[in-house]
Short mmCIF file of C-alpha atoms and ligand atoms in Angstrom, two decimals:
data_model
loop_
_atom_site.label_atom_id
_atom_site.label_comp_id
_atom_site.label_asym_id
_atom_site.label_seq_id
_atom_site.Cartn_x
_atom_site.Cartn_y
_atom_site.Cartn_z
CA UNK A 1 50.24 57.17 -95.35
CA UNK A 2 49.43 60.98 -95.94
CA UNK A 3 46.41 62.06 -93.60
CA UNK A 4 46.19 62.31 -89.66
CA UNK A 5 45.48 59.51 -86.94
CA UNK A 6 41.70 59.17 -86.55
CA UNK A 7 39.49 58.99 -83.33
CA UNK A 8 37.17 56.35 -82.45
CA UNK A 9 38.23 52.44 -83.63
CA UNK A 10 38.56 49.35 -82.38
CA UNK A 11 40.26 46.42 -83.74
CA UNK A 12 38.65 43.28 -84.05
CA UNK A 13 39.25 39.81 -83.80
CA UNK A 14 39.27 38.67 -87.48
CA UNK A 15 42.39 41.13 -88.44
CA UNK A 16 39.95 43.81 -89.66
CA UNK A 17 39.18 47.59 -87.85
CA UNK A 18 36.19 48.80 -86.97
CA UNK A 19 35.24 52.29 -87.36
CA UNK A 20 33.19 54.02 -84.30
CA UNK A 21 32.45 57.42 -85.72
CA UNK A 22 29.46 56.72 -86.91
CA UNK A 23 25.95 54.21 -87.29
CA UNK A 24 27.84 52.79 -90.43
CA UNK A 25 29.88 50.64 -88.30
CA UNK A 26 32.45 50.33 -91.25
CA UNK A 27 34.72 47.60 -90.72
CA UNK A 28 37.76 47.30 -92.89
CA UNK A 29 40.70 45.54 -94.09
CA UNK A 30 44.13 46.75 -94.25
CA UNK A 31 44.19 49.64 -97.26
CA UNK A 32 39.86 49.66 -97.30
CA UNK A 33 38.40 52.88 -97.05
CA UNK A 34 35.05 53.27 -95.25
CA UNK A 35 31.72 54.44 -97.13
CA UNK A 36 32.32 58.05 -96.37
CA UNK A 37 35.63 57.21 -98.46
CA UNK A 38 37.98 59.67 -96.26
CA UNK A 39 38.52 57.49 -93.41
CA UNK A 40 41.03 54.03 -94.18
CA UNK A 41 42.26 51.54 -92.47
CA UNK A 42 46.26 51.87 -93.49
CA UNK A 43 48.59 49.33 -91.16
CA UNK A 44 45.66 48.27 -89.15
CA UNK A 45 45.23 51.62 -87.73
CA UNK A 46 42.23 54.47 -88.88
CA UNK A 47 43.54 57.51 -90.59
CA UNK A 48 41.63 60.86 -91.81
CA UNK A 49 42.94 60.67 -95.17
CA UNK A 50 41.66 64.23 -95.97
CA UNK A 51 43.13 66.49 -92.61
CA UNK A 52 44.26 69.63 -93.54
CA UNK A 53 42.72 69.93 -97.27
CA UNK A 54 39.65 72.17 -98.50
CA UNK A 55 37.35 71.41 -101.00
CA UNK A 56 37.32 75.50 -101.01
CA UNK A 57 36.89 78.36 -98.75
CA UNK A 58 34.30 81.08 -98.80
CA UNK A 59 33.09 84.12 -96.67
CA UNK A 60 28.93 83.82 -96.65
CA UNK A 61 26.35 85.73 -94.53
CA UNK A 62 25.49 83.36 -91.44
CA UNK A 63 21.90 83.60 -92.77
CA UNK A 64 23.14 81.33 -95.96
CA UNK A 65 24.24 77.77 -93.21
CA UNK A 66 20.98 78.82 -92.27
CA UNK A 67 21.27 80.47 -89.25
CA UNK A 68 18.77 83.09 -87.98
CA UNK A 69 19.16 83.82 -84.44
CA UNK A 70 23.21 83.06 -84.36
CA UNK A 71 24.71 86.42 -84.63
CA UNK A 72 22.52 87.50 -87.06
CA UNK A 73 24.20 89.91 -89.83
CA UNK A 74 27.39 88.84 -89.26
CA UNK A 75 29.83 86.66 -91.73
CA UNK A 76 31.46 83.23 -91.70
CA UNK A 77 34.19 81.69 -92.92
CA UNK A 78 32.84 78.81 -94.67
CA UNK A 79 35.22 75.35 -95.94
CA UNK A 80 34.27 71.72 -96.18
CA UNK A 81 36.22 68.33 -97.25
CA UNK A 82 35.23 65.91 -99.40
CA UNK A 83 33.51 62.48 -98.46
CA UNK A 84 30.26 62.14 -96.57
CA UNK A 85 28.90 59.32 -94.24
CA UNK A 86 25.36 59.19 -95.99
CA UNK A 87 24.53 58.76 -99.46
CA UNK A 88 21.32 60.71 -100.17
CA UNK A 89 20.08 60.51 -103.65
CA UNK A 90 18.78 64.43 -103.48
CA UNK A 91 21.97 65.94 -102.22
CA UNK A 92 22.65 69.36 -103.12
CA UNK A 93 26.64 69.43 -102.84
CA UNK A 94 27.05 65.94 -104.35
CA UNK A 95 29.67 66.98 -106.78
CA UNK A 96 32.01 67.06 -103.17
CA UNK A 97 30.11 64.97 -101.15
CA UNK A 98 30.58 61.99 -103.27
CA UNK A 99 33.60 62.88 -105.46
CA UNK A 100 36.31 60.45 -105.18
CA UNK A 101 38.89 62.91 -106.88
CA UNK A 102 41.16 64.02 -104.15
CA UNK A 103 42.38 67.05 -106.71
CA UNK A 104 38.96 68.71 -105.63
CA UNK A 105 40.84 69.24 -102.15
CA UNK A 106 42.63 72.01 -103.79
CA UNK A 107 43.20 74.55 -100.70
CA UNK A 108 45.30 73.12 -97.62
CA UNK A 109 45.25 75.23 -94.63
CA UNK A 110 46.12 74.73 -90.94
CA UNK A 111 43.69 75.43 -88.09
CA UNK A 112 46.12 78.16 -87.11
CA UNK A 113 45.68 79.71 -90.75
CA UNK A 114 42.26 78.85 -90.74
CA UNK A 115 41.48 80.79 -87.44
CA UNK A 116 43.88 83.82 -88.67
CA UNK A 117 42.07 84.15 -92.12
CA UNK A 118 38.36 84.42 -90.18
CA UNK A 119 39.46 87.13 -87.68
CA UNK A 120 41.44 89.43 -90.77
CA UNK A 121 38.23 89.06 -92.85
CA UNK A 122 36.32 90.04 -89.54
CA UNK A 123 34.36 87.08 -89.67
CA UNK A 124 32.44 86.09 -86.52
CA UNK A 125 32.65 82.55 -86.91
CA UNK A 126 34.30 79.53 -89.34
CA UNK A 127 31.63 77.34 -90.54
CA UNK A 128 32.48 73.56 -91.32
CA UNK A 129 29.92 73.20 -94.14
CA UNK A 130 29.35 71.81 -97.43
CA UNK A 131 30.20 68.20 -96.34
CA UNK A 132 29.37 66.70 -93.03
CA UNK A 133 32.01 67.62 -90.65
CA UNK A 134 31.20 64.39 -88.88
CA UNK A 135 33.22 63.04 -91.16
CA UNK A 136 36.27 64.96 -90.97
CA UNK A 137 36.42 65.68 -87.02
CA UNK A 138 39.51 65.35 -86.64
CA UNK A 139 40.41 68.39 -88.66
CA UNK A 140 37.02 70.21 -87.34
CA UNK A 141 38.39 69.69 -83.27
CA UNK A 142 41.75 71.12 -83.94
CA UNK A 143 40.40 74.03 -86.25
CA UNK A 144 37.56 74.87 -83.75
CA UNK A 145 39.83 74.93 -80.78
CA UNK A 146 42.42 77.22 -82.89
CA UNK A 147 39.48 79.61 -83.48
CA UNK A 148 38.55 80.01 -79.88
CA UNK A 149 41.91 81.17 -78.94
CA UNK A 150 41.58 83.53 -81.12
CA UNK A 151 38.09 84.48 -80.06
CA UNK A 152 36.18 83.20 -82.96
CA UNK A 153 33.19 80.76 -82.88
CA UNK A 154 32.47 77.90 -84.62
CA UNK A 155 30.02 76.47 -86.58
CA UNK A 156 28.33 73.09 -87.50
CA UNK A 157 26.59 72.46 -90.52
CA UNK A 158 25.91 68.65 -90.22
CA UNK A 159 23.36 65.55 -90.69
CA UNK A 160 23.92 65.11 -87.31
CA UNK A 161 24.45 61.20 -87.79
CA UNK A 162 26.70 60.52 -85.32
CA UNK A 163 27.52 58.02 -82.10
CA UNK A 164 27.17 59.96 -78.98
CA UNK A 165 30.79 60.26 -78.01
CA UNK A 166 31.93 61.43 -81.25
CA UNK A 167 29.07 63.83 -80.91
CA UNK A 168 30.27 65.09 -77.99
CA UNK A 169 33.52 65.86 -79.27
CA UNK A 170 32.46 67.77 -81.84
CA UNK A 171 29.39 69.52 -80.21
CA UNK A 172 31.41 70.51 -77.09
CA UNK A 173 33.54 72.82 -79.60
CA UNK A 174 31.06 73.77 -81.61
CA UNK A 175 28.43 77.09 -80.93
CA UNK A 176 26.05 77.51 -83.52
CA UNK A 177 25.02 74.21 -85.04
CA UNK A 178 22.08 73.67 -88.05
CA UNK A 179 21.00 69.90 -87.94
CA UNK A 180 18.94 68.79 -91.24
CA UNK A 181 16.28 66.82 -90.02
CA UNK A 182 15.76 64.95 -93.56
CA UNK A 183 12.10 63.95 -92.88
CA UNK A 184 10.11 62.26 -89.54
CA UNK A 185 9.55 58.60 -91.21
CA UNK A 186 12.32 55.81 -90.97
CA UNK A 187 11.44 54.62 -94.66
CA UNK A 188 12.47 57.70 -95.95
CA UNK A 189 16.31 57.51 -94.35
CA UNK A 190 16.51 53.94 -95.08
CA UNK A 191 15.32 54.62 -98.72
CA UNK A 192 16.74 57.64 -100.06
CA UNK A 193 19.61 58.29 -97.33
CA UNK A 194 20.82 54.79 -96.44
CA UNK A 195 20.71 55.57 -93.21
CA UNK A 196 18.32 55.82 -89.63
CA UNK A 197 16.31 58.41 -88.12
CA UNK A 198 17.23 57.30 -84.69
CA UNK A 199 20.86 58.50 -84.35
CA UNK A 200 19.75 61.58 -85.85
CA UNK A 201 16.99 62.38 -83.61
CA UNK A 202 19.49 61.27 -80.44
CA UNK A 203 22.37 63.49 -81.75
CA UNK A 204 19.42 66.76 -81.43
CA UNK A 205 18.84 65.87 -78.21
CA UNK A 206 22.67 65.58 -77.09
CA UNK A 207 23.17 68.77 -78.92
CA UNK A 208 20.35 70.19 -76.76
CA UNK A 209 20.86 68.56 -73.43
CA UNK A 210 24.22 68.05 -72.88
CA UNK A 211 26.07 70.78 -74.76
CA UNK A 212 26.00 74.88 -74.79
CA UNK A 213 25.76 74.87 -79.12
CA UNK A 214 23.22 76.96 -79.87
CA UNK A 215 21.00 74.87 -82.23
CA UNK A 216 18.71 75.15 -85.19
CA UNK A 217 17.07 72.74 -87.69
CA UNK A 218 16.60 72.60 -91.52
CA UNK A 219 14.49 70.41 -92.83
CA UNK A 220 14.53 70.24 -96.92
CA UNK A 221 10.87 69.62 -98.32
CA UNK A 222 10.69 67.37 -101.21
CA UNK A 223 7.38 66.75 -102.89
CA UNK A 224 6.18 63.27 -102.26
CA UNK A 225 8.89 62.22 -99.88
CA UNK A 226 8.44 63.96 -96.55
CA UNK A 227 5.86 66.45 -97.43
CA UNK A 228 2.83 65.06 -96.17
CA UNK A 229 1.43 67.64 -93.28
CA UNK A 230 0.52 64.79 -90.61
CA UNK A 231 4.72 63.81 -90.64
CA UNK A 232 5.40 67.80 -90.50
CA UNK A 233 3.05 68.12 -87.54
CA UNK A 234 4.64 64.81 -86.02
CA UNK A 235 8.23 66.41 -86.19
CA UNK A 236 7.46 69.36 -85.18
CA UNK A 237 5.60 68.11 -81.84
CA UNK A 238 9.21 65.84 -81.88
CA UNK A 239 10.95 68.95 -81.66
CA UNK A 240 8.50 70.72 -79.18
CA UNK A 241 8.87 67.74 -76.67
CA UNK A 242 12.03 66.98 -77.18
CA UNK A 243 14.14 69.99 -77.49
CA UNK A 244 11.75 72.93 -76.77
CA UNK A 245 9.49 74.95 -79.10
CA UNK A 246 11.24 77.96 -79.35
CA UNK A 247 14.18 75.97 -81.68
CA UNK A 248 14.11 77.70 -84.92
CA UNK A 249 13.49 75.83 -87.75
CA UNK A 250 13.90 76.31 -91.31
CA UNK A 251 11.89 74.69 -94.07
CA UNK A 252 13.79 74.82 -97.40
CA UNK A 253 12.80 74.18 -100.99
CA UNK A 254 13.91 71.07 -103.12
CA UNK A 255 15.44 71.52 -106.55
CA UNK A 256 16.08 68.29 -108.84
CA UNK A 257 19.56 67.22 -108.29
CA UNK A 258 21.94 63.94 -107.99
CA UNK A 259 19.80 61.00 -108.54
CA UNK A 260 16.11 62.99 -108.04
CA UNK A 261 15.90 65.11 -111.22
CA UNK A 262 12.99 63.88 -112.07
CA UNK A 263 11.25 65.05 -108.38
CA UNK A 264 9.23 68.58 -109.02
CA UNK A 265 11.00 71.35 -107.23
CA UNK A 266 9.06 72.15 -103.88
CA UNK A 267 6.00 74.77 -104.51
CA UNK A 268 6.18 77.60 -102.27
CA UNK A 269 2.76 76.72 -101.41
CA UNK A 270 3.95 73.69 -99.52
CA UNK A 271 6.21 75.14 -97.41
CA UNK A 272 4.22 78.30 -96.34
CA UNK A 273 2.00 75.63 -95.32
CA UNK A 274 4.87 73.41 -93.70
CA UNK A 275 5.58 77.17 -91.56
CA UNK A 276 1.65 77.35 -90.96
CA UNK A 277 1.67 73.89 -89.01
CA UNK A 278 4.48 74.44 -86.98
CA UNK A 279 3.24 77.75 -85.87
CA UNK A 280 0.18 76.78 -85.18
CA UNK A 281 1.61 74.07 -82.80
CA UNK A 282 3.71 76.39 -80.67
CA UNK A 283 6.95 77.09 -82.68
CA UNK A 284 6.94 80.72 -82.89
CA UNK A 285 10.46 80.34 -84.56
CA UNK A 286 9.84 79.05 -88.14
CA UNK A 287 11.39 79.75 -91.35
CA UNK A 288 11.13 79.27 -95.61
CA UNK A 289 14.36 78.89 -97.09
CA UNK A 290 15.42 78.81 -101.19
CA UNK A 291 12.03 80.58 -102.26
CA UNK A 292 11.37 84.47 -101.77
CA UNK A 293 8.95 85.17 -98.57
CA UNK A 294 9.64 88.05 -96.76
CA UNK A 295 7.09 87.05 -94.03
CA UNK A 296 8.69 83.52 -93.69
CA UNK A 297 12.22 85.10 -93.66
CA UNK A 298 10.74 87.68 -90.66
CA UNK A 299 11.80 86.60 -86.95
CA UNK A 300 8.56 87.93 -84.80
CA UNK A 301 8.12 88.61 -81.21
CA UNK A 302 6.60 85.41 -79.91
CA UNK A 303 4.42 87.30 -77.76
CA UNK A 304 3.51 90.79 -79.49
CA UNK A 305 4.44 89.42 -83.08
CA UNK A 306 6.56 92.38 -83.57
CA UNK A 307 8.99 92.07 -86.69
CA UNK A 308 12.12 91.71 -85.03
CA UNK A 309 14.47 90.95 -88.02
CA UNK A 310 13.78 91.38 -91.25
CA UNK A 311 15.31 89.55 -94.01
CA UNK A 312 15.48 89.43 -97.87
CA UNK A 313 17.73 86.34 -99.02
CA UNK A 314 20.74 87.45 -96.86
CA UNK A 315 19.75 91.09 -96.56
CA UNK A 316 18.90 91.89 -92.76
CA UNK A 317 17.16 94.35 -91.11
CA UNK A 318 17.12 94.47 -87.26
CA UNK A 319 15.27 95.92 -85.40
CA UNK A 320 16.35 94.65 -81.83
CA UNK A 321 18.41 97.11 -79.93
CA UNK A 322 22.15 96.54 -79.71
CA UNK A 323 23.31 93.90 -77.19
CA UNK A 324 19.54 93.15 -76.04
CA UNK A 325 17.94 89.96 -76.70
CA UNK A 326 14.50 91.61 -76.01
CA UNK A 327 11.46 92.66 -77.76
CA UNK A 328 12.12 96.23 -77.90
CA UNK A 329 7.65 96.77 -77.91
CA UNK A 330 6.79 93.93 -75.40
CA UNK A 331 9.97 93.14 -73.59
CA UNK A 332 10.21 89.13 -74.52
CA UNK A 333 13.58 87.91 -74.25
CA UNK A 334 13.93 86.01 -77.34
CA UNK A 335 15.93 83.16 -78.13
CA UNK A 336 19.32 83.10 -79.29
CA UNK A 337 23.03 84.78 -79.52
CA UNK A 338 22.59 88.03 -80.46
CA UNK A 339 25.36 90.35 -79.37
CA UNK A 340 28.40 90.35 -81.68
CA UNK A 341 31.84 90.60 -80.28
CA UNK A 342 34.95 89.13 -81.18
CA UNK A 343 37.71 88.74 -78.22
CA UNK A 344 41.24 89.10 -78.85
CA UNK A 345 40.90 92.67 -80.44
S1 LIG B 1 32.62 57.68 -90.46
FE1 LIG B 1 33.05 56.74 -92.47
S2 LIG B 1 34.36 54.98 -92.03
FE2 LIG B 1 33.41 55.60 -90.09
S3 LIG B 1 31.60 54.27 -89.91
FE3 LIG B 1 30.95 56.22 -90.84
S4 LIG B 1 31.06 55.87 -93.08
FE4 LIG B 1 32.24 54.22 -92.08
#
């Protein structure tokens, strides 16, 4: 068996395993793999078929995971796997995602080499992206903790569905983190995501409450699916409630893909709109992704609604002063990790 030991199984009575990683509850014979297709049962023990093995590395503004108020400027060294635990018909990376041609995991690295690669590129953090990292934590836990001795930080890019102790062993290592939030209606994860809202919206919270991951959401828009404005304004007083108003959040455009190319891409229209409701409710914090908006790209003081930082795609402009979280007009600490410094230098 090539591949590492996995985390969270149990065997069960009938001779099969059961796989704990996850609201899938895959449960498998000897030599079955599980629906995210990197985890087997081999011997009647769980393996991560896929440790060590990139589907591809790549050094990307932090803007790009999206992240807006994580180190803003700054680049990431970016790598996913293959394999991922839901099976949404719009995905936008399904080509590794679903792919069950292991010759896509062309780059093998260690989490030492990993780690040493961000910090010569001067990259401020490695981003597990591109596929859910859920899915290959393993890898992700020994990687992250290889970056933080070299004073790196780490970052999530995930669907965030998760159990909660898996969650925490990924979250605890993990400081900036974008969650997508698919949509605020259970039909819609059933339906186009096989999957449930609920472990999603419980893994935010964990992320929030019990962890120090500095957290953002991204919520792709897709016209006739999870559009309507009464389920934006229902998410977004979600979010407000449950994990505090100032969370940034970033409403991105649709473009046909996988098994939706006959859906519309999004009209900018809608999510100008989308940003219009959730400002209006109290999230001062709210961006437009995959369309050009210079106001929706803008982070404003939440008080004085002085442009703070400025951005064009993944062209900044800040105007905060160095190493101050502050409104430099008003004086409003604002929300996030700001202050770029790598340790170890
Ligand atoms: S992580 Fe993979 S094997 Fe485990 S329950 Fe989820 S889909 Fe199944």
């Amino acid at each position: 068996m090539t591949g590492h030991p996995a985390l969270f199984w149990h065997p069960l009575d009938d001779g099969r395993i059961q796989c704990d990683l996850c609201p899938r509850d895959c449960k498998l014979h000897d030599g079955q793999r599980g629906l995210c297709f990197v985890r087997q049962n081999s011997g009647n023990a769980m393996w991560l078929t896929t440790y060590g093995m990139s589907s591809g590395f790549a050094i990307d503004p932090i803007e790009k995971k999206p992240l807006n108020h994580f180190y803003p400027g700054s680049t990431v060294l970016s790598f996913g796997a293959t394999g991922c635990n839901l099976a949404c018909k719009f995905c936008q990376n399904w080509d590794i995602s679903k792919t069950r041609d292991f010759a896509r995991l062309s780059q093998a690295a260690t989490p030492d080499q990993i780690a040493a690669t961000a910090k010569r590129h001067g990259c401020q953090s490695v981003a597990f992206t591109y596929t859910d990292p859920a899915t290959f934590l393993e890898f992700v836990i020994d990687c992250a903790d290889a970056c933080h001795a070299l004073g790196i930080a780490t970052v999530a890019v995930s669907a965030g569905y998760l159990y909660p102790q898996p969650a925490d062993a990924l979250f605890s290592r993990i400081d900036g983190a974008n969650i997508d939030l698919k949509a605020f209606n259970h039909n819609f994860y059933h339906k186009l995501c096989a999957g449930k809202l609920t472990p999603v919206l419980d893994t935010l919270e964990r992320i929030r409450h019990h962890h120090a991951t500095w957290l953002e959401i991204t919520t792709l828009l897709i016209p006739g699916h999870n559009d309507n404005p009464d389920e934006i304004a229902a998410m977004c007083d979600w979010i407000i409630d449950h994990l505090g108003g100032d969370t940034p959040l970033h409403f991105t455009a649709f473009h046909p893909d996988w098994r939706m190319r006959d859906t519309p891409p999004t009209p900018a229209a809608t999510l100008t709109q989308a940003r219009a409701i959730a400002i209006d409710l109290g999230m001062p914090f709210v961006y437009t992704g995959n369309i050009r908006d210079p106001e929706g790209g803008t982070t404003y003081c939440p008080r004085c609604a002085t442009p703070l930082i400025e951005r064009e795609f993944y062209t900044i402009r800040s105007h905060l002063p160095d190493g101050d979280n502050r409104c430099p007009q008003c004086h409003t600490p604002i929300a996030g990790r700001f202050t770029v410094h790598l340790d170890g230098d």
